[in-house]
Short mmCIF file of C-alpha atoms in Angstrom, two decimals:
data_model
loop_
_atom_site.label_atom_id
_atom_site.label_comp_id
_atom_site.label_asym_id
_atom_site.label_seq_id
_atom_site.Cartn_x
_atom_site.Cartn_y
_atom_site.Cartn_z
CA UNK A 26 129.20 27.51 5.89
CA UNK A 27 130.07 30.50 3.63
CA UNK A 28 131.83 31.58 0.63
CA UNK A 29 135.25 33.08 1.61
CA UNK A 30 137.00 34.62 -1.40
CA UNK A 31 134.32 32.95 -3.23
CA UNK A 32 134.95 29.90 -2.29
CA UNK A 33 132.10 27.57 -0.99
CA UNK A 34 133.07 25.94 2.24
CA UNK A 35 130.80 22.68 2.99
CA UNK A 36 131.35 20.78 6.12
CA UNK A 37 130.88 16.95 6.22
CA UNK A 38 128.84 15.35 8.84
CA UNK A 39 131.69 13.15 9.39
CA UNK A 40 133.41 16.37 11.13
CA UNK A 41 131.12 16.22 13.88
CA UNK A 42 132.23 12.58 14.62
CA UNK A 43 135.92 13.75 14.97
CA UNK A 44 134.98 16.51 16.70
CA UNK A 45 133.23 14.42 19.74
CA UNK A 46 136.33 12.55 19.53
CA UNK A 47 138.88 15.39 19.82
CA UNK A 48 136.39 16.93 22.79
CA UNK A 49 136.67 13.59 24.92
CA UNK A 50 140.27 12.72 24.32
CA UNK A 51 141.32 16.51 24.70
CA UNK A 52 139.26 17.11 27.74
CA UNK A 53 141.54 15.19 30.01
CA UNK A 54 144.14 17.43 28.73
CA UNK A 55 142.19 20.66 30.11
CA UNK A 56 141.04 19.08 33.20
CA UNK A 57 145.00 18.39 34.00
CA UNK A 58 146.35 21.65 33.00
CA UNK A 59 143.09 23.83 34.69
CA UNK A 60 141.89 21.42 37.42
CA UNK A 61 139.59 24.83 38.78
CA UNK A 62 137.31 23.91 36.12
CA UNK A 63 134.20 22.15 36.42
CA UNK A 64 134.12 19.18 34.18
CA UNK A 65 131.06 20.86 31.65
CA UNK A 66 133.25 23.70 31.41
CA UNK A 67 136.27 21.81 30.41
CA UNK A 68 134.36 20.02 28.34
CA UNK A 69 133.50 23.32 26.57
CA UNK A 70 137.25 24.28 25.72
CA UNK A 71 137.84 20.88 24.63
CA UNK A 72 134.81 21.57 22.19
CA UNK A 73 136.28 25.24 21.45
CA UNK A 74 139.68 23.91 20.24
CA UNK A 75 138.45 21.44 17.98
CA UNK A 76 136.38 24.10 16.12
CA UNK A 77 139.53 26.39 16.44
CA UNK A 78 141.73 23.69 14.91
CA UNK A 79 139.32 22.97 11.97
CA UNK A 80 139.39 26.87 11.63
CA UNK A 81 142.82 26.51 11.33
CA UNK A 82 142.26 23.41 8.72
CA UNK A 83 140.08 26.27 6.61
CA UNK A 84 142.81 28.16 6.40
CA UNK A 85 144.99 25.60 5.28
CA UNK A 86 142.57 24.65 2.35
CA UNK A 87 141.92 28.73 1.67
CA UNK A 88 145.90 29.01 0.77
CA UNK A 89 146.06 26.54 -1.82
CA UNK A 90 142.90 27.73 -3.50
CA UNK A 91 144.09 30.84 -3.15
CA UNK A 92 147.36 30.67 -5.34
CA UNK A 93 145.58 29.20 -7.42
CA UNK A 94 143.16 31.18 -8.19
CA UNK A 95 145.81 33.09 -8.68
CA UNK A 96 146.77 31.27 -11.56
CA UNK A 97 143.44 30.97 -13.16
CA UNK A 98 142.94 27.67 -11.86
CA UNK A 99 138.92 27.45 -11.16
CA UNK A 100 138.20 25.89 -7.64
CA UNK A 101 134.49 24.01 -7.19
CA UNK A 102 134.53 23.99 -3.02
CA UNK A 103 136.28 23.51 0.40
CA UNK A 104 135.35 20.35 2.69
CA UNK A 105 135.77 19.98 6.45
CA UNK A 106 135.57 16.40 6.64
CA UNK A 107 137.09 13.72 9.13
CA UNK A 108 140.82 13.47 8.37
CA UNK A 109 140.75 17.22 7.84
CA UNK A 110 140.30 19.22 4.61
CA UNK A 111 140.44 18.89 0.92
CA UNK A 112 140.05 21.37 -2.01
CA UNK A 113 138.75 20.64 -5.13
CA UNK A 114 140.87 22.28 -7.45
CA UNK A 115 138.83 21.74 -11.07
CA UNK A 116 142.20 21.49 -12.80
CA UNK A 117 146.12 20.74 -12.38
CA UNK A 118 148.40 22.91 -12.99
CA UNK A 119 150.59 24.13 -16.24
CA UNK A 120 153.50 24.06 -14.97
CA UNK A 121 155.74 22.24 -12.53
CA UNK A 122 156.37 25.39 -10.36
CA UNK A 123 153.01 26.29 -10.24
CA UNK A 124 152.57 22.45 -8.81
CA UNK A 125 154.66 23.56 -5.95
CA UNK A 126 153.46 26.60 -5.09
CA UNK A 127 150.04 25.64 -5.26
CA UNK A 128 151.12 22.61 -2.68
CA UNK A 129 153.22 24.50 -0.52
CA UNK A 130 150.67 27.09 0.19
CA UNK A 131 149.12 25.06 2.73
CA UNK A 132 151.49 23.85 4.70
CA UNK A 133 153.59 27.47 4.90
CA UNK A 134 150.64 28.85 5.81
CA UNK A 135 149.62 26.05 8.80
CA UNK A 136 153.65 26.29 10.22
CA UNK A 137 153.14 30.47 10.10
CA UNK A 138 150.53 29.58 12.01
CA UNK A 139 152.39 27.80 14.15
CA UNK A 140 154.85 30.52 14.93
CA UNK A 141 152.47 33.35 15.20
CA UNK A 142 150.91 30.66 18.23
CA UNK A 143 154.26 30.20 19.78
CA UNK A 144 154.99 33.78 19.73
CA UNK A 145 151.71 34.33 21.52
CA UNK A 146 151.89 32.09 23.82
CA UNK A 147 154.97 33.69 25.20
CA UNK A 148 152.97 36.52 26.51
CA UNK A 149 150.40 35.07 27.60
CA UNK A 150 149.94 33.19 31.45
CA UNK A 151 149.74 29.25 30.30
CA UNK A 152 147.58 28.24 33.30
CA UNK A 153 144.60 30.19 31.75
CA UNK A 154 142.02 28.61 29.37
CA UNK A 155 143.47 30.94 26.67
CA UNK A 156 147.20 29.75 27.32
CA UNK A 157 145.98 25.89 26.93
CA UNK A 158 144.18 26.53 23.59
CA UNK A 159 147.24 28.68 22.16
CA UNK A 160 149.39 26.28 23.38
CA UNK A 161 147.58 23.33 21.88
CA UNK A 162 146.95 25.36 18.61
CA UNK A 163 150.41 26.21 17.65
CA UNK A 164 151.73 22.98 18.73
CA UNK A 165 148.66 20.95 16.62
CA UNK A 166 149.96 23.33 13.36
CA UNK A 167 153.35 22.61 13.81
CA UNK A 168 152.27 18.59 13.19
CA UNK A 169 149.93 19.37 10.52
CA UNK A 170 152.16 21.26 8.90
CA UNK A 171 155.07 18.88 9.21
CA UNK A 172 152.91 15.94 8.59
CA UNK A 173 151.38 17.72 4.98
CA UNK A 174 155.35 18.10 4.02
CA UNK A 175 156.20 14.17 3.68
CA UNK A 176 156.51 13.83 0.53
CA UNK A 177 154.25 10.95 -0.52
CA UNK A 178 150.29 11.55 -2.21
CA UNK A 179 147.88 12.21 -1.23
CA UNK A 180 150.00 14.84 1.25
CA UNK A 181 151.16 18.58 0.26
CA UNK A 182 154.85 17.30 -0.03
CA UNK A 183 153.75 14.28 -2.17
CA UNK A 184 152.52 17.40 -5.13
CA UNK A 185 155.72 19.12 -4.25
CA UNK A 186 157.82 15.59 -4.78
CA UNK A 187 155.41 15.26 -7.98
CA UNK A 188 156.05 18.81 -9.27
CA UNK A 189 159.92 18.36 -8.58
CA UNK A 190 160.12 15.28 -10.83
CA UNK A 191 158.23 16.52 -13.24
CA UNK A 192 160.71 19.62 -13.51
CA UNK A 193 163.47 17.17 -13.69
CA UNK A 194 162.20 14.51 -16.29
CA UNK A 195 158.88 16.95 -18.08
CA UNK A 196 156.54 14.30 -17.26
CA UNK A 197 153.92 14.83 -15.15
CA UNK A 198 153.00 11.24 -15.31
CA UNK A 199 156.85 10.12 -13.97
CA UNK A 200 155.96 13.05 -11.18
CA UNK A 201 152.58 11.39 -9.88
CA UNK A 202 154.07 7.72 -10.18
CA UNK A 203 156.87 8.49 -8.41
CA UNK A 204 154.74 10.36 -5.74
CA UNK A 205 152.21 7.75 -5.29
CA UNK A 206 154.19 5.16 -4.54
CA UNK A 207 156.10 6.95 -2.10
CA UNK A 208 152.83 7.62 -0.32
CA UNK A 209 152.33 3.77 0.05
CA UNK A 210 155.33 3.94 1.55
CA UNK A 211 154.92 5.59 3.50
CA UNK A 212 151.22 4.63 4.82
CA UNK A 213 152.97 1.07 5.52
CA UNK A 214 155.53 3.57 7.61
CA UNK A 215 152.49 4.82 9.90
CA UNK A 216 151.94 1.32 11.00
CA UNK A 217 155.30 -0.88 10.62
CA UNK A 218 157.27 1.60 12.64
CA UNK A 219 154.94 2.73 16.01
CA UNK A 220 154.60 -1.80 16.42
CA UNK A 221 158.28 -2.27 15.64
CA UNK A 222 159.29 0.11 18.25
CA UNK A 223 156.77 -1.36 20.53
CA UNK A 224 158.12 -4.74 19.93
CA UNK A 225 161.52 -3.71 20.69
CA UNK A 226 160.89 -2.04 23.83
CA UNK A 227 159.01 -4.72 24.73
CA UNK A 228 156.07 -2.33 25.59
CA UNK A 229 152.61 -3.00 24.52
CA UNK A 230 151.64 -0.83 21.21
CA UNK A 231 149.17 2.59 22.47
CA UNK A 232 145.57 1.15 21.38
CA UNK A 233 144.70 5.13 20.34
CA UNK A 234 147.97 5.56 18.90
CA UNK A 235 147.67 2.40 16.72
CA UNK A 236 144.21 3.59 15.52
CA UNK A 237 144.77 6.84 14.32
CA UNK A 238 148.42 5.07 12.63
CA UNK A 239 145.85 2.73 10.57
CA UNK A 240 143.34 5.21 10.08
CA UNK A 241 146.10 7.77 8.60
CA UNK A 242 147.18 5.28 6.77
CA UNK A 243 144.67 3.75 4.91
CA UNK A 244 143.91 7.77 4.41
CA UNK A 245 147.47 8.18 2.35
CA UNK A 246 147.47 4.63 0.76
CA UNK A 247 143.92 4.97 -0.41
CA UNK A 248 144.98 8.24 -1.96
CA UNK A 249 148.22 7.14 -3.18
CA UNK A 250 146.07 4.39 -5.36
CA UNK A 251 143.62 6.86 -6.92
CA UNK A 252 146.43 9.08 -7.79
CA UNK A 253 148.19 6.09 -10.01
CA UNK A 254 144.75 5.24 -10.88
CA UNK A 255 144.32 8.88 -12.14
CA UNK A 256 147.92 8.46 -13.49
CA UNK A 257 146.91 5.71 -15.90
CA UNK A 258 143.64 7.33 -16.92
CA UNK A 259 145.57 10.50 -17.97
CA UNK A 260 148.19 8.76 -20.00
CA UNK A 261 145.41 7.53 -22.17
CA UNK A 262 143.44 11.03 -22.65
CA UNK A 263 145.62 11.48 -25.66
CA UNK A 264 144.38 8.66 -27.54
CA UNK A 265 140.65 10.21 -27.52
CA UNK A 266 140.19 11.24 -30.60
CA UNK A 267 136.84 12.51 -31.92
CA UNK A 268 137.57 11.41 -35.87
CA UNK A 269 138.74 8.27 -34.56
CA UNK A 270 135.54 7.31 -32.25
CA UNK A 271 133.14 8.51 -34.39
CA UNK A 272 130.76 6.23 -35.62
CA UNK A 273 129.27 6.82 -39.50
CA UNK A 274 125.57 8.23 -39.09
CA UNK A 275 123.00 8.27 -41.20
CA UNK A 276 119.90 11.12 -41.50
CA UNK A 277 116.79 9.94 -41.00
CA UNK A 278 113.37 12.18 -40.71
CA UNK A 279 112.03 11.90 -37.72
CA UNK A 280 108.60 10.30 -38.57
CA UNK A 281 110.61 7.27 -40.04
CA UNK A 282 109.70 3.93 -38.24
CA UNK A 283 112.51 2.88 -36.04
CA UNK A 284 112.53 -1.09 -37.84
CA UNK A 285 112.98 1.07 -41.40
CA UNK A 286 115.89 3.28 -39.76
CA UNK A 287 117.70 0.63 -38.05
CA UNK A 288 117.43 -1.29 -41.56
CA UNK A 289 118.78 2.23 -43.31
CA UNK A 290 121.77 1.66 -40.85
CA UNK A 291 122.15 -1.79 -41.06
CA UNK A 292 122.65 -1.10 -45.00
CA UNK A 293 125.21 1.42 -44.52
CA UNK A 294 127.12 -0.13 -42.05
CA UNK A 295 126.25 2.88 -39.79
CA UNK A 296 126.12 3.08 -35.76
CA UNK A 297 124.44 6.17 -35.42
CA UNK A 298 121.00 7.81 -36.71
CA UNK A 299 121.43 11.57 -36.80
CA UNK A 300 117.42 13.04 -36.72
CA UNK A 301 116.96 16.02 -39.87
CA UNK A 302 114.10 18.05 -40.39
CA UNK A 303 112.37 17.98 -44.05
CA UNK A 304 115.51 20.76 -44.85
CA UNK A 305 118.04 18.27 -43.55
CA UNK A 306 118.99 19.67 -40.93
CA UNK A 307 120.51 18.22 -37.60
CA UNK A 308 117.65 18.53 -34.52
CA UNK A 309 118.39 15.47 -33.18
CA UNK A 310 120.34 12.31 -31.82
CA UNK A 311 118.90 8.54 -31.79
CA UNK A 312 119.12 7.35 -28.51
CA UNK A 313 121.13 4.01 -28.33
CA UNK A 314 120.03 3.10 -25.05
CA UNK A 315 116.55 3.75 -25.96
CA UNK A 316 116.41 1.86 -29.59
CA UNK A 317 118.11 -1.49 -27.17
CA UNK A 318 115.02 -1.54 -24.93
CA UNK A 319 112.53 -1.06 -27.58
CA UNK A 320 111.36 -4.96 -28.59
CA UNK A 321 111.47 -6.01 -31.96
CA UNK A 322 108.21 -6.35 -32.24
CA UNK A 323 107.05 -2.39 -31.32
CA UNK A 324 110.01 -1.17 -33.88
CA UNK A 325 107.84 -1.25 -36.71
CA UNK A 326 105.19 1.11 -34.81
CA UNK A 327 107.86 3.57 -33.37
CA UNK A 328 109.42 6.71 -34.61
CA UNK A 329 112.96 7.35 -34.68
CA UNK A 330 111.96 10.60 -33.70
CA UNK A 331 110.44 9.46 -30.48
CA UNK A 332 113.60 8.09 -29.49
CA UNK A 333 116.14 10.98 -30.14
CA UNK A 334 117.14 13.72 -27.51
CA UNK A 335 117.12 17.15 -29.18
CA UNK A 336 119.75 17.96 -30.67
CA UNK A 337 121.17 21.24 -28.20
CA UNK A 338 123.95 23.23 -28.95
CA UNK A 339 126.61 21.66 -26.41
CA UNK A 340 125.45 18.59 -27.59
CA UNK A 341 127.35 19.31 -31.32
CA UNK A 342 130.90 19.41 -31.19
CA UNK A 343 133.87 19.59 -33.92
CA UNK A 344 135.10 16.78 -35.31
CA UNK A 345 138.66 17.81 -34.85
CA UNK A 346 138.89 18.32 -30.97
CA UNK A 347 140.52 15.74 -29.23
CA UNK A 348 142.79 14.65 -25.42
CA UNK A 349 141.68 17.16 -22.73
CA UNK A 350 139.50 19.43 -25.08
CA UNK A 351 137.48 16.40 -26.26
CA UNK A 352 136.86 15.06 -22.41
CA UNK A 353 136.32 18.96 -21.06
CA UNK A 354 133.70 19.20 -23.58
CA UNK A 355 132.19 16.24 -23.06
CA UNK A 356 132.39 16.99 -19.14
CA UNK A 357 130.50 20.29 -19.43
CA UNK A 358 127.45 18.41 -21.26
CA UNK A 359 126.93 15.23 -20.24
CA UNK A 360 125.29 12.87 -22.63
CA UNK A 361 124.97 9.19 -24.28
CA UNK A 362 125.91 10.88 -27.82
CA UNK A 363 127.19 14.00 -29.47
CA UNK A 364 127.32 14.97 -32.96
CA UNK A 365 130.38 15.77 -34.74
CA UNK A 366 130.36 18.43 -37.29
CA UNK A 367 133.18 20.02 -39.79
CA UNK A 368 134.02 23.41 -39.59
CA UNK A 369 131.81 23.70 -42.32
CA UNK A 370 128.98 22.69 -40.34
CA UNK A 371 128.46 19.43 -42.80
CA UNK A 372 127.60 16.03 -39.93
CA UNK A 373 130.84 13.71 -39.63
CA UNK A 374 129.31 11.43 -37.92
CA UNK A 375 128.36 10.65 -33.97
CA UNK A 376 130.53 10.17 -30.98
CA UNK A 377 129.29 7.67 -28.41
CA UNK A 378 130.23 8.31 -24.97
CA UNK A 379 130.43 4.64 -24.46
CA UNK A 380 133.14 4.60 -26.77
CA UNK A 381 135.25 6.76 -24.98
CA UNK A 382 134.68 5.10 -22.11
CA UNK A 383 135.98 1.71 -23.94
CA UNK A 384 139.55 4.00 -23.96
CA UNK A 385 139.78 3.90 -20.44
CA UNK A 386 138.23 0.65 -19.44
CA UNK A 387 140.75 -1.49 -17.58
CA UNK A 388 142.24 1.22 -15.82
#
């Protein structure tokens, strides 16, 4: 849609089922409050305020990525998508007050919306098609803005609970855990409470109201798992190491048959074939994936060379990095293998992604 602040803002195509659903349901709504309407025309401000209140969604998303921006934090997008907005905010974080401010952006800046609508709205007649939509917009940002402050994930209070917890304990790990499971809580909430009440009044749950309960919550428990999920996977970034996960490579020419290399390999108990020109040096990786679907019987009559990728310079990393600088290097050159070097530039051996992977398998 555009690039405010720099920011790219996509829109999903699942916004345009919610807003066909927001135009029918709120239509009713106009027609009541202006019955001089004709029903296309009402159907028109229905369609008006849900593109106002997805505009006011943007805005949301633009505060959080604003702070933090502010704090260096690099920000990929903005998308409008069903259940409203999300930013993707490329990392978390340094510090547990940055957490909160980053979290709280969005839903001060939805209830300031709010008030700025209420204050409007006192000036202006309410039985005009501009008095319905201010009405309906300041009253819609009070909820989301309310609604982003319960403090369970995937919600703005549920980083805010996070970032509080991990001031108190200095674990960001206690912080999400903690979070996440009060999301789930409160996702059961959504639906538990709207049928007990029903129950007890002996009324008949609200079919619509009951949908959007299970739909919100399977929202908030779906991103309450991924958040422990994410939880588990960052307690183990630590134990990537690049010394540890290497695997011992040998250097092998590239016209070398690939039966003779593998044999080389075999003989040094290596995992790896590192490809050297005739000065030995490094200008490319064997291929594991590529030497496992060669047959047996063409290995003889196949260069190692053949099989390697070339050996690029984000493709050769230090031996010594390791946790988060380990995995962001990997993540800004994705490959099957890299090659791990001293600071000397002398070959330590070959890191397979696949054995990184192996870390976090389980999880």
């Amino acid at each position: 849609m555009g690039r405010p602040f720099g920011i790219p803002v996509y829109v999903s195509p699942t916004w345009f089922i919610v807003a066909a659903f927001i135009t029918y349901v709120f239509q009713r709504v106009v027609a009541s409050w202006l019955p001089e309407l004709s029903v296309p025309m009402t159907y028109l401000v229905s369609f008006v305020f849900a593109v106002l209140l997805y505009v006011s969604v943007l805005l949301h998303e633009l505060a959080h990525c604003v702070v933090a921006r502010m704090y260096g934090l690099p920000v990929r997008r903005i998308t409008l998508y069903l259940l409203g907005g999300v930013s993707e905010i490329e990392r978390e974080p340094e510090t547990p007050g940055r957490e909160f401010m980053v979290a709280f952006a969005g839903p001060l800046l939805s209830l300031g919306l709010a008030a700025v609508g209420f204050a409007v709205y006192q000036v202006v007649p309410p039985d005009t098609i501009a008095g319905v939509l201010i009405f309906q917009l300041w009253f819609a940002n009070l909820i989301v803005g309310i609604f982003n402050l319960l403090p369970g994930l995937p919600l703005d209070g549920g980083r805010m609970l996070r970032a509080g917890v991990w001031k108190a304990t200095g674990r960001p790990g206690a912080g999400t855990v903690v979070a996440a499971w009060v999301g789930r809580v409160l996702a059961v909430g959504l639906v538990v409470i709207p049928v007990g009440l029903a129950l007890v009044t002996g009324q008949a749950p609200d079919v619509t109201n009951l949908v959007w309960s299970l739909v919100l919550a399977s929202f908030i428990w779906f991103g309450a798992t991924q958040a422990l999920r994410g939880a588990r996977v960052r307690a183990r970034i630590p134990q990537v190491n690049a010394r540890t996960l290497a695997r011992r490579a040998i250097a092998v020419t590239g016209d070398v048959p690939l039966a003779e290399a593998l044999r080389r390999a075999a003989e040094a108990q290596a995992g790896a074939m590192v490809v050297v020109d005739h000065e030995g040096r490094p200008t490319g990786i064997v291929n594991e994936v590529a030497v496992e679907a060669t047959p047996e019987a063409r290995r003889p009559w196949v260069t190692a060379g053949s099989l390697s990728r070339s050996l690029e310079p984000s493709l050769v990393l230090a031996a010594d990095l390791e946790g988060e600088s380990l995995i962001d290097a990997m993540r800004e050159s994705p490959a099957g293998e890299y090659l791990l070097v001293e600071r000397g530039g002398e070959i330590f051996g070959v890191l397979a992604t696949s054995d990184v992977n192996k870390v976090f398998s389980g999880v």
